[in-house]
XYZ file of N, CA, C and O in Angstrom:
680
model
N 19.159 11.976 -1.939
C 18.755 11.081 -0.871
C 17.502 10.316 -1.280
O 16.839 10.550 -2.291
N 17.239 9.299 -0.298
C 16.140 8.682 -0.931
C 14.614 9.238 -0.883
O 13.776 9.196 -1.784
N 14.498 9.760 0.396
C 13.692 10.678 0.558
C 13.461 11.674 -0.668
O 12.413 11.858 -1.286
N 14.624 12.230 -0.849
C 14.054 13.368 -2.595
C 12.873 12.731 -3.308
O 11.693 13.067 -3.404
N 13.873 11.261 -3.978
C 13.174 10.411 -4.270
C 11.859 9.939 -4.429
O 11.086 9.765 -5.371
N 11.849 9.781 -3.175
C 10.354 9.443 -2.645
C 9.251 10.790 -2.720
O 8.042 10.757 -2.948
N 10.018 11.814 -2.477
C 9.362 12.955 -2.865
C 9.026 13.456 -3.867
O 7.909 13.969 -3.805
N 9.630 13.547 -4.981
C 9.237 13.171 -6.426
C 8.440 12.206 -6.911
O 8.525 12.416 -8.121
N 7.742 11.314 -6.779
C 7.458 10.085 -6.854
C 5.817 10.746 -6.170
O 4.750 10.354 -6.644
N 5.856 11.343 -5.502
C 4.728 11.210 -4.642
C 4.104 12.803 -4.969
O 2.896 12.970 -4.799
N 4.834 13.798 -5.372
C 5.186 15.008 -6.321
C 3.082 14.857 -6.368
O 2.625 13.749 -6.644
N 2.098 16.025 -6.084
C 0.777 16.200 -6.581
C 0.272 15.445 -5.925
O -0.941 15.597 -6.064
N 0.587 14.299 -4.924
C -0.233 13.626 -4.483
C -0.706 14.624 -2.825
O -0.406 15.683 -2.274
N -1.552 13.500 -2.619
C -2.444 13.909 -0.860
C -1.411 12.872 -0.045
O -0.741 13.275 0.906
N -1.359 11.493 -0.527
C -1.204 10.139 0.201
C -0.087 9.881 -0.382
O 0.021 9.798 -1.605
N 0.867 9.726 0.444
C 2.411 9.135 0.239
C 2.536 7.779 0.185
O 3.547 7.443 -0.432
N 1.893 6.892 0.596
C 1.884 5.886 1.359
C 0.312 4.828 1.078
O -0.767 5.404 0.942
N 0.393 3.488 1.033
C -0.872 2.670 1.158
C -0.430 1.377 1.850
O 0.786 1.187 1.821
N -1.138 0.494 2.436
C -1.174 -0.158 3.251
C -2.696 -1.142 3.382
O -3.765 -0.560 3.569
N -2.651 -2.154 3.302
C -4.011 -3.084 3.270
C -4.095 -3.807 5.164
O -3.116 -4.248 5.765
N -5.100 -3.750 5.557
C -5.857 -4.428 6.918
C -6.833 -5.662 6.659
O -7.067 -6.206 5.580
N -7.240 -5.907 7.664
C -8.390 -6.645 8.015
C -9.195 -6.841 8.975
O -9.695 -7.926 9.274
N -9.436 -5.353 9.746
C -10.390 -4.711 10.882
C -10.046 -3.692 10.807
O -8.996 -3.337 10.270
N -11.192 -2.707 11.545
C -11.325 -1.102 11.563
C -9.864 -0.914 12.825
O -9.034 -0.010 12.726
N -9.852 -1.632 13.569
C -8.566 -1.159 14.588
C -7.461 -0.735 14.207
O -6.790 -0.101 15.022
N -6.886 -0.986 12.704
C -5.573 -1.189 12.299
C -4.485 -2.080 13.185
O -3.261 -2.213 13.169
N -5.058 -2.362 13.592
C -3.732 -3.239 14.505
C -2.815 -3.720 13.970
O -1.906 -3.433 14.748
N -2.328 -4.331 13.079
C -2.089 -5.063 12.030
C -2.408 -4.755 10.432
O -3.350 -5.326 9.883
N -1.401 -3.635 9.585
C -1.420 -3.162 8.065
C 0.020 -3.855 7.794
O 1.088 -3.865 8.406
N -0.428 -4.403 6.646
C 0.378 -4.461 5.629
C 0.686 -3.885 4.027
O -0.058 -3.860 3.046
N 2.186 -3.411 4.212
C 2.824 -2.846 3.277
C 4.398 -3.190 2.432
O 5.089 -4.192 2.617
N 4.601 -2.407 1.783
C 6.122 -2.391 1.212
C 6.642 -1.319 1.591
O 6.105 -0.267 1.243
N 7.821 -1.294 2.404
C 8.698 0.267 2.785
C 10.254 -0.324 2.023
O 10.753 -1.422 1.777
N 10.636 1.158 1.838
C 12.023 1.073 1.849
C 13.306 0.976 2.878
O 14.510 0.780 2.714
N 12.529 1.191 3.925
C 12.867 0.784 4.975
C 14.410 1.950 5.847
O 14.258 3.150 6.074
N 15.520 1.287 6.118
C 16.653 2.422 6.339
C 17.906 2.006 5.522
O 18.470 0.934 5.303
N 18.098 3.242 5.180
C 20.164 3.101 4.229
C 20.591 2.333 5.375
O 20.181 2.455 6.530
N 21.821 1.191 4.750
C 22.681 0.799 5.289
C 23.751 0.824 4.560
O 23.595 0.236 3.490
N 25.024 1.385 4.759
C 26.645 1.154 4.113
C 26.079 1.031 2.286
O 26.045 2.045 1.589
N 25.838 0.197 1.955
C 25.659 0.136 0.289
C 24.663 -0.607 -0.214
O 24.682 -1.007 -1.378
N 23.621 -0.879 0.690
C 22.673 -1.260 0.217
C 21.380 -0.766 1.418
O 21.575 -0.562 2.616
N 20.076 -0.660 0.693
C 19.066 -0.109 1.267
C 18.120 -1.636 1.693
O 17.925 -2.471 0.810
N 17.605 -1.847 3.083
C 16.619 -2.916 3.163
C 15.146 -2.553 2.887
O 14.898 -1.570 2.188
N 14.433 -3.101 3.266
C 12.731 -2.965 2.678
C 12.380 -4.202 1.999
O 13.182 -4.948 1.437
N 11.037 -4.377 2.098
C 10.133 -5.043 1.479
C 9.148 -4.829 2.181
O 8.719 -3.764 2.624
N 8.565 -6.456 2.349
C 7.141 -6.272 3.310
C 7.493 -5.844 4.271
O 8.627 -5.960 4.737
N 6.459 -5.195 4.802
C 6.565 -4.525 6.149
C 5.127 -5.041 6.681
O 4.163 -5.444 6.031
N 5.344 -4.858 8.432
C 4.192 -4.954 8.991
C 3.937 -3.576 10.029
O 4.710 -3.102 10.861
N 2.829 -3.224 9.721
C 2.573 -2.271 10.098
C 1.234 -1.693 10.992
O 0.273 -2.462 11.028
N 1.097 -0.322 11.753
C -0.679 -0.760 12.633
C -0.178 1.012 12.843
O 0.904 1.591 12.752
N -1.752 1.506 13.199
C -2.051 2.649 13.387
C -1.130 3.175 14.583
O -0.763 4.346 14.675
N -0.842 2.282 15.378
C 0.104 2.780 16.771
C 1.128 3.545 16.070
O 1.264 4.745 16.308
N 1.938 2.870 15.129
C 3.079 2.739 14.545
C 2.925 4.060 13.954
O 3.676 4.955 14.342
N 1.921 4.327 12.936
C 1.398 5.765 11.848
C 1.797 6.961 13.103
O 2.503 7.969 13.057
N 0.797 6.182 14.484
C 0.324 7.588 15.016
C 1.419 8.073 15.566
O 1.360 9.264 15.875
N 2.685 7.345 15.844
C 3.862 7.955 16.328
C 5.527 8.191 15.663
O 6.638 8.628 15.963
N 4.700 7.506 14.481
C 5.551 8.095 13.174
C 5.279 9.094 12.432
O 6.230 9.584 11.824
N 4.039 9.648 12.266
C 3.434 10.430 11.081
C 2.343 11.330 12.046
O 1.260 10.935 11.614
N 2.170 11.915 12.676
C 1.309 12.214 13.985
C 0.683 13.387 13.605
O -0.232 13.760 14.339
N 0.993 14.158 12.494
C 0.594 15.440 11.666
C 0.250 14.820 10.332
O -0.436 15.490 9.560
N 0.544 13.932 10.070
C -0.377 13.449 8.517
C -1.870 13.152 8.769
O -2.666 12.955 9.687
N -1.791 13.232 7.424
C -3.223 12.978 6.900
C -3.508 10.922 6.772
O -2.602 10.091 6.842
N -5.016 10.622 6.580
C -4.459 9.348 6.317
C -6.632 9.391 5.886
O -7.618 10.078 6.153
N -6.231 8.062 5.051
C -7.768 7.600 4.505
C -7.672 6.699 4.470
O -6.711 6.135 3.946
N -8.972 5.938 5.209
C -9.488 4.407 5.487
C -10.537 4.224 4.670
O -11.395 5.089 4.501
N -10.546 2.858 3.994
C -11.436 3.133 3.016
C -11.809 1.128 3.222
O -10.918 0.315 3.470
N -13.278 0.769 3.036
C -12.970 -0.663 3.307
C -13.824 -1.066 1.962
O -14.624 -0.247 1.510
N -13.665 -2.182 1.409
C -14.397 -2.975 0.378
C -15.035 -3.839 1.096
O -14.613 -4.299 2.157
N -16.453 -4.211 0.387
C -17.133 -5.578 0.562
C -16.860 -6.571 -0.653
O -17.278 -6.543 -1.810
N -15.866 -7.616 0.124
C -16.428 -8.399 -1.124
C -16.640 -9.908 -0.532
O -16.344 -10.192 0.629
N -17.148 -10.778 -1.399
C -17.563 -12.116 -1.552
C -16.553 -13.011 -0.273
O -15.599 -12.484 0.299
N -16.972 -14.259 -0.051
C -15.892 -14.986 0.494
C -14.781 -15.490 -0.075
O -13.682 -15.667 0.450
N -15.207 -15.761 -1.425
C -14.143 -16.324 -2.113
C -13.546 -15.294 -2.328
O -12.386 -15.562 -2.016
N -13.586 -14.222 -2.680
C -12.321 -12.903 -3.345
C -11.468 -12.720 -1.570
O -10.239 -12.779 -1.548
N -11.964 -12.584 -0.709
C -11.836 -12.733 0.500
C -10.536 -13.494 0.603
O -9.436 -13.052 0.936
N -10.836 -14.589 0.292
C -10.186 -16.088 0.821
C -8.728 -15.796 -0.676
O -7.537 -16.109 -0.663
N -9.247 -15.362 -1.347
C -8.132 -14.958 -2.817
C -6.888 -13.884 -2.186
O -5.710 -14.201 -2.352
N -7.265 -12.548 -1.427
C -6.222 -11.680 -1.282
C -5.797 -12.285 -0.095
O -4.732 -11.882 0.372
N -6.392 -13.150 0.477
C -5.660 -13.706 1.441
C -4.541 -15.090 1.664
O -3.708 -15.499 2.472
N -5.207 -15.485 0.272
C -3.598 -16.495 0.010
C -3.046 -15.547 -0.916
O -1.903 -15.867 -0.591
N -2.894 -14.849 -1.601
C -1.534 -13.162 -2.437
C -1.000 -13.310 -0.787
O 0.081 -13.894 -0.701
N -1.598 -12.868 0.518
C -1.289 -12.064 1.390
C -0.236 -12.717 1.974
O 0.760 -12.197 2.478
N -0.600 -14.317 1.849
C 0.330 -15.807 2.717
C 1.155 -15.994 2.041
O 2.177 -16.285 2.662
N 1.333 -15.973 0.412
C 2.139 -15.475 -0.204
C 3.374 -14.579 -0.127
O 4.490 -15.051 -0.344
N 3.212 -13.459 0.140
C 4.268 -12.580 0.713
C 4.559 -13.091 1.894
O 5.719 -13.497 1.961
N 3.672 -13.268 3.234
C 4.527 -13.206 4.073
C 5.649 -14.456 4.149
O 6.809 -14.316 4.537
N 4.991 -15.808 3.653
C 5.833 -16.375 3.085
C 6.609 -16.641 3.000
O 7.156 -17.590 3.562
N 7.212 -15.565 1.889
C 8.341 -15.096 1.136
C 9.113 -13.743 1.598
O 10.023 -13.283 0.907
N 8.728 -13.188 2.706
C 9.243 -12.074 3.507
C 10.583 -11.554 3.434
O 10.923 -10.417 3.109
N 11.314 -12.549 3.783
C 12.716 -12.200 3.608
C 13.408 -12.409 2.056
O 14.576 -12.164 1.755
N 12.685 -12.763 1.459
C 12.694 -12.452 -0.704
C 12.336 -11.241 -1.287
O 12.566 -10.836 -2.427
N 11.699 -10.673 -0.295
C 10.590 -9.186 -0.624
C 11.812 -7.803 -0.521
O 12.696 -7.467 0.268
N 11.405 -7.438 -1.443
C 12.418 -6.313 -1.897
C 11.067 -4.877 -2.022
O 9.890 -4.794 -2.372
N 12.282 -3.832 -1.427
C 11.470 -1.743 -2.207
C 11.853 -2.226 -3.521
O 12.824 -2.896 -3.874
N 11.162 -1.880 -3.979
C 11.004 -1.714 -6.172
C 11.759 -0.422 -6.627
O 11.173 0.148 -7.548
N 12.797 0.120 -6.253
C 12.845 1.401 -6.618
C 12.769 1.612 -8.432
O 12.466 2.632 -9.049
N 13.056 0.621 -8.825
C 12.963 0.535 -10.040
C 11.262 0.635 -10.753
O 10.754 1.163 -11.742
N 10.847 -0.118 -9.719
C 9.429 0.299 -9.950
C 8.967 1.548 -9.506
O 7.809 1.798 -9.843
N 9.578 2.442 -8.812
C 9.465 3.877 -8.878
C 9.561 4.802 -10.453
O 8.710 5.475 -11.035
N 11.237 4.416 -10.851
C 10.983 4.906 -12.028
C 10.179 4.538 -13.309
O 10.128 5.370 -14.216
N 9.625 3.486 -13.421
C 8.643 3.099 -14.181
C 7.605 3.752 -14.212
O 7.083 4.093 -15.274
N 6.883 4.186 -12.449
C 5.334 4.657 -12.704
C 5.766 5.966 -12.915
O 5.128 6.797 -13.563
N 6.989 6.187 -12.303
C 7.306 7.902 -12.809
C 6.939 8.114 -14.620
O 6.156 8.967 -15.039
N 7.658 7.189 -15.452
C 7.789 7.282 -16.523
C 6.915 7.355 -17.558
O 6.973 7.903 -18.659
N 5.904 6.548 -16.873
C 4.240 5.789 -17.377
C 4.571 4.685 -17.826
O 3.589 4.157 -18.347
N 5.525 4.022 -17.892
C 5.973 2.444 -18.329
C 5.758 1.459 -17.691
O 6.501 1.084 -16.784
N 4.080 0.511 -18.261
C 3.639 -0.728 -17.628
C 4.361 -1.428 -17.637
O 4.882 -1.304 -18.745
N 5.108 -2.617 -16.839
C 5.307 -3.874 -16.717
C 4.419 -5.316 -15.946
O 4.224 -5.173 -14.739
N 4.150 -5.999 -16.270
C 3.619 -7.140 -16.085
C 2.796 -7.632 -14.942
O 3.450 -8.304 -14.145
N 1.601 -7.484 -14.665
C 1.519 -7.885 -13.207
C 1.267 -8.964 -12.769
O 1.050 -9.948 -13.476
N 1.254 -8.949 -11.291
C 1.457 -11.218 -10.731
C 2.068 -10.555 -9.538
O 2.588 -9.458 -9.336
N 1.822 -11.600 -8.835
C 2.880 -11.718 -7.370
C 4.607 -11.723 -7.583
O 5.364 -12.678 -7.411
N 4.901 -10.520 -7.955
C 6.385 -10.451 -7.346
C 6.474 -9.382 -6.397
O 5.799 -8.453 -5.954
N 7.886 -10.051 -6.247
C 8.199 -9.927 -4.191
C 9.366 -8.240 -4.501
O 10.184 -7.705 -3.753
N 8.979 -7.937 -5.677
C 10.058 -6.721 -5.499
C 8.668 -5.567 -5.770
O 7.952 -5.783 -6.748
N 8.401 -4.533 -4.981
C 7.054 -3.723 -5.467
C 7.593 -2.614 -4.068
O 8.518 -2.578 -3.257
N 6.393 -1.821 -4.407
C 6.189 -0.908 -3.569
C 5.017 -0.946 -2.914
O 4.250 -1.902 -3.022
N 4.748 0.211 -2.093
C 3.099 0.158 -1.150
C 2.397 0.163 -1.929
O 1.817 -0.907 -1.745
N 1.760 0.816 -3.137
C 0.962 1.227 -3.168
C 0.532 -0.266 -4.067
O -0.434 -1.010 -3.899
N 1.695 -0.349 -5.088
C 1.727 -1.960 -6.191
C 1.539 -3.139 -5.674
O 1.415 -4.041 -6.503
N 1.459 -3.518 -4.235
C 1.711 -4.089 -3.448
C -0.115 -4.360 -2.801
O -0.875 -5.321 -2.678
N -0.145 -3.140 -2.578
C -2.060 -3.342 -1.976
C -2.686 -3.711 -3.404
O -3.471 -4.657 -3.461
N -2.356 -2.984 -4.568
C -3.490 -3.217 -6.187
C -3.374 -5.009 -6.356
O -4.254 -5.822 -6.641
N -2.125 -5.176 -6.097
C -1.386 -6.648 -6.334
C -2.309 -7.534 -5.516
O -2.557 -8.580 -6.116
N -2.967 -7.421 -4.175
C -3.374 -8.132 -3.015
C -5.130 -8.293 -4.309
O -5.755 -9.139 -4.948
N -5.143 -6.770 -3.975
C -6.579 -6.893 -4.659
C -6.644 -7.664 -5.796
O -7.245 -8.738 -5.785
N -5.875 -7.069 -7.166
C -6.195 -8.167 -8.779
C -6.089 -9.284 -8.479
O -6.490 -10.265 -9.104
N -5.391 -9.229 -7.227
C -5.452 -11.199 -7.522
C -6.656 -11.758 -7.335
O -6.924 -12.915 -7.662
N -7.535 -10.868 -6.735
C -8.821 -11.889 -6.134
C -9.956 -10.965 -7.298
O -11.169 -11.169 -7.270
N -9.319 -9.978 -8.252
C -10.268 -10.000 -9.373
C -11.094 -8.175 -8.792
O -12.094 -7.638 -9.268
N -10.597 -7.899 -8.172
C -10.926 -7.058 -7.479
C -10.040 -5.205 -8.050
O -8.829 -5.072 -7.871
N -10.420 -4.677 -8.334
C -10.135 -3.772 -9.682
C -11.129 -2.194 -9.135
O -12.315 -1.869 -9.204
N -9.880 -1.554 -8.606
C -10.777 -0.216 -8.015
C -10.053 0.667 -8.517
O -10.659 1.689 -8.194
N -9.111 1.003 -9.126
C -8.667 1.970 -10.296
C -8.424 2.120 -11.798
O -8.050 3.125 -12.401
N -8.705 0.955 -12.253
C -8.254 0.538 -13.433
C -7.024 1.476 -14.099
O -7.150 2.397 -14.905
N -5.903 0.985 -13.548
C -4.559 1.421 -13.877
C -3.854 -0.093 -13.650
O -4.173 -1.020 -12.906
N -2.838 0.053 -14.546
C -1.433 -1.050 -14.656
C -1.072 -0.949 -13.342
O -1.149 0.143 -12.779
N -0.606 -2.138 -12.645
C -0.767 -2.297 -11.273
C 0.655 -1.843 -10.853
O 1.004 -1.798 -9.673
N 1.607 -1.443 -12.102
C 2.911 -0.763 -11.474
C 3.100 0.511 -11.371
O 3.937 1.186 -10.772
N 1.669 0.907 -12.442
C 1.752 2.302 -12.110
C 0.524 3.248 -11.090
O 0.083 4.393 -11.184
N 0.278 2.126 -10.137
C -0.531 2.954 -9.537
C 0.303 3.759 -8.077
O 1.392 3.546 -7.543
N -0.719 4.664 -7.812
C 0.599 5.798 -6.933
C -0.668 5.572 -5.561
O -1.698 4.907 -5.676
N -0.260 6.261 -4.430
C -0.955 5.657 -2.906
C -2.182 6.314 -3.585
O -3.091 5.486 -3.550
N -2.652 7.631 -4.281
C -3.840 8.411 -4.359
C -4.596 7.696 -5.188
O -5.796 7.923 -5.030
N -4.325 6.866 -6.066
C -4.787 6.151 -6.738
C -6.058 5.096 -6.169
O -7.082 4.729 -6.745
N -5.662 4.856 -5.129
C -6.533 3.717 -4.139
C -7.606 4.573 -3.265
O -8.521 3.994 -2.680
N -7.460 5.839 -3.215
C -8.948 6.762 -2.802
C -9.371 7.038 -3.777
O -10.567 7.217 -3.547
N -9.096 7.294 -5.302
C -10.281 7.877 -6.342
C -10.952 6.295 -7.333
O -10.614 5.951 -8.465
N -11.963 5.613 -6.396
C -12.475 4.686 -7.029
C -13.943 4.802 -7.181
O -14.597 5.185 -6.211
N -14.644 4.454 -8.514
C -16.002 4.438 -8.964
C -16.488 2.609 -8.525
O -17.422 2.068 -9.117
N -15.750 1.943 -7.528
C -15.936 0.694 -7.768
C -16.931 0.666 -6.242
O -16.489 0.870 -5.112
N -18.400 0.345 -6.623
C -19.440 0.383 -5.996
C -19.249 -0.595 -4.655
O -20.260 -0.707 -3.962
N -18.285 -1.175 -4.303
C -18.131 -2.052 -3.010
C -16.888 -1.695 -2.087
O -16.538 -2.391 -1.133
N -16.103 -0.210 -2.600
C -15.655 0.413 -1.918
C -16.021 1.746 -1.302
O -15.907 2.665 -2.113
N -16.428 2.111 -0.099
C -16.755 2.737 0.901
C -15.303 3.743 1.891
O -14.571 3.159 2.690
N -15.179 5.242 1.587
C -14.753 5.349 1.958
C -15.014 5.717 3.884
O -15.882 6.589 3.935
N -14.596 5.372 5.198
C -14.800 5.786 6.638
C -14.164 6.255 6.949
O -14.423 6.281 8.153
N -12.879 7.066 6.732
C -12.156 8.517 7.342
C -11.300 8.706 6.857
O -10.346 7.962 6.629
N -11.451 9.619 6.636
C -10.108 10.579 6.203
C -10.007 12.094 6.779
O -10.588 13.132 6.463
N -9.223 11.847 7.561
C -8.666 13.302 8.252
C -6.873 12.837 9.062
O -5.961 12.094 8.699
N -7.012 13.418 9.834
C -5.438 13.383 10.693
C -5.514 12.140 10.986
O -6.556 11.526 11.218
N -3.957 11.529 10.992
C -4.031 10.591 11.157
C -3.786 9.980 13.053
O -3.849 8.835 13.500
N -3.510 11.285 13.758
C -3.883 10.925 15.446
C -4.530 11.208 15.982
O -4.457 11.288 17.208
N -5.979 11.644 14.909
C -7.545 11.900 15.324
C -8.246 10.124 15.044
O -9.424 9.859 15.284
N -7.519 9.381 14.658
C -8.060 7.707 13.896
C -8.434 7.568 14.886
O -7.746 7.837 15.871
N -9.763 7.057 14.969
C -9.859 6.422 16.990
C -10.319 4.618 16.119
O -11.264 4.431 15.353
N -9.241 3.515 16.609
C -9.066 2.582 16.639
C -10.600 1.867 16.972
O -10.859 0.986 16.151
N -11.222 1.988 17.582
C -12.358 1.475 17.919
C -13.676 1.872 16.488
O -14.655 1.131 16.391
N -13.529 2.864 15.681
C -14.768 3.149 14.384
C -14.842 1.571 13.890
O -14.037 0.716 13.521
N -16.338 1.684 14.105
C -16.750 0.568 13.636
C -18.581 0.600 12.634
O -19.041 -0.437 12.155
């Protein structure tokens, strides 16, 4: 099933899952899901997503908020990557293929394509605006990857359960 899958894939980690914002509320995250089986083909790509959604999907997970400072211009950079995808929304594909790659350790190329996963998907938002908090190949980074950073303008603000998040931390 795909789930195995996904379970393997995620195999040692804390964080299954990553997702990029733009306020402490979450109201509004964006990601890549695989979304649900249908007959012979699976949907997914971008997804839109918000803490409501986590807290009544995932209501016993764990979850870490973590925010960067950066410049206006790097700012104004992940935010045309971001107009970009949505964009292109219905072009946006799950990468499962890019699953077995980071499984494998096999880099491929990075840039804005519309076939990725969550986690390739947030690194993708960031390099574009030059912005570099794991230094890993951007296909092989996994969700845990995006909490262990030495990059001095990321700040982590919570990490615990994820239906302890109170929407209002500011």
């Amino acid at each position: 099933s795909i789930d195995h899958v996904m379970e393997k894939f995620v195999k040692n980690q804390q964080y299954w899952h990553a997702a990029i914002s733009f306020g402490p509320a979450l109201s509004t995250c964006y990601s890549f899901n695989y979304g649900e089986a249908d007959a012979n083909k699976f949907k997914g790509g971008l997804s839109f997503e918000s803490i409501k959604f986590y807290k009544e999907e995932h209501p016993t997970g764990t979850m870490q908020v973590g925010v960067i400072f950066v410049t206006p211009e790097k700012y104004k950079k992940v935010k045309e990557a971001l107009s970009f995808y949505i964009h292109n929304k219905e072009k946006t594909k799950y990468s499962f293929i890019n699953l077995i790659y980071s499984w494998l350790g096999k880099p491929t190329k990075n840039g804005l394509k519309l076939n990725l996963v969550c986690s390739t998907f947030v690194d993708t938002l960031l390099k574009h605006a030059n912005i570099n908090i794991n230094n890993k190949q951007t296909n092989l980074v996994k969700p845990d990857d995006l909490k262990y950073t030495n990059d001095k303008s990321y700040f982590k603000v919570y990490e615990g359960k994820i239906k302890d998040y109170k929407e209002d931390n500011r």
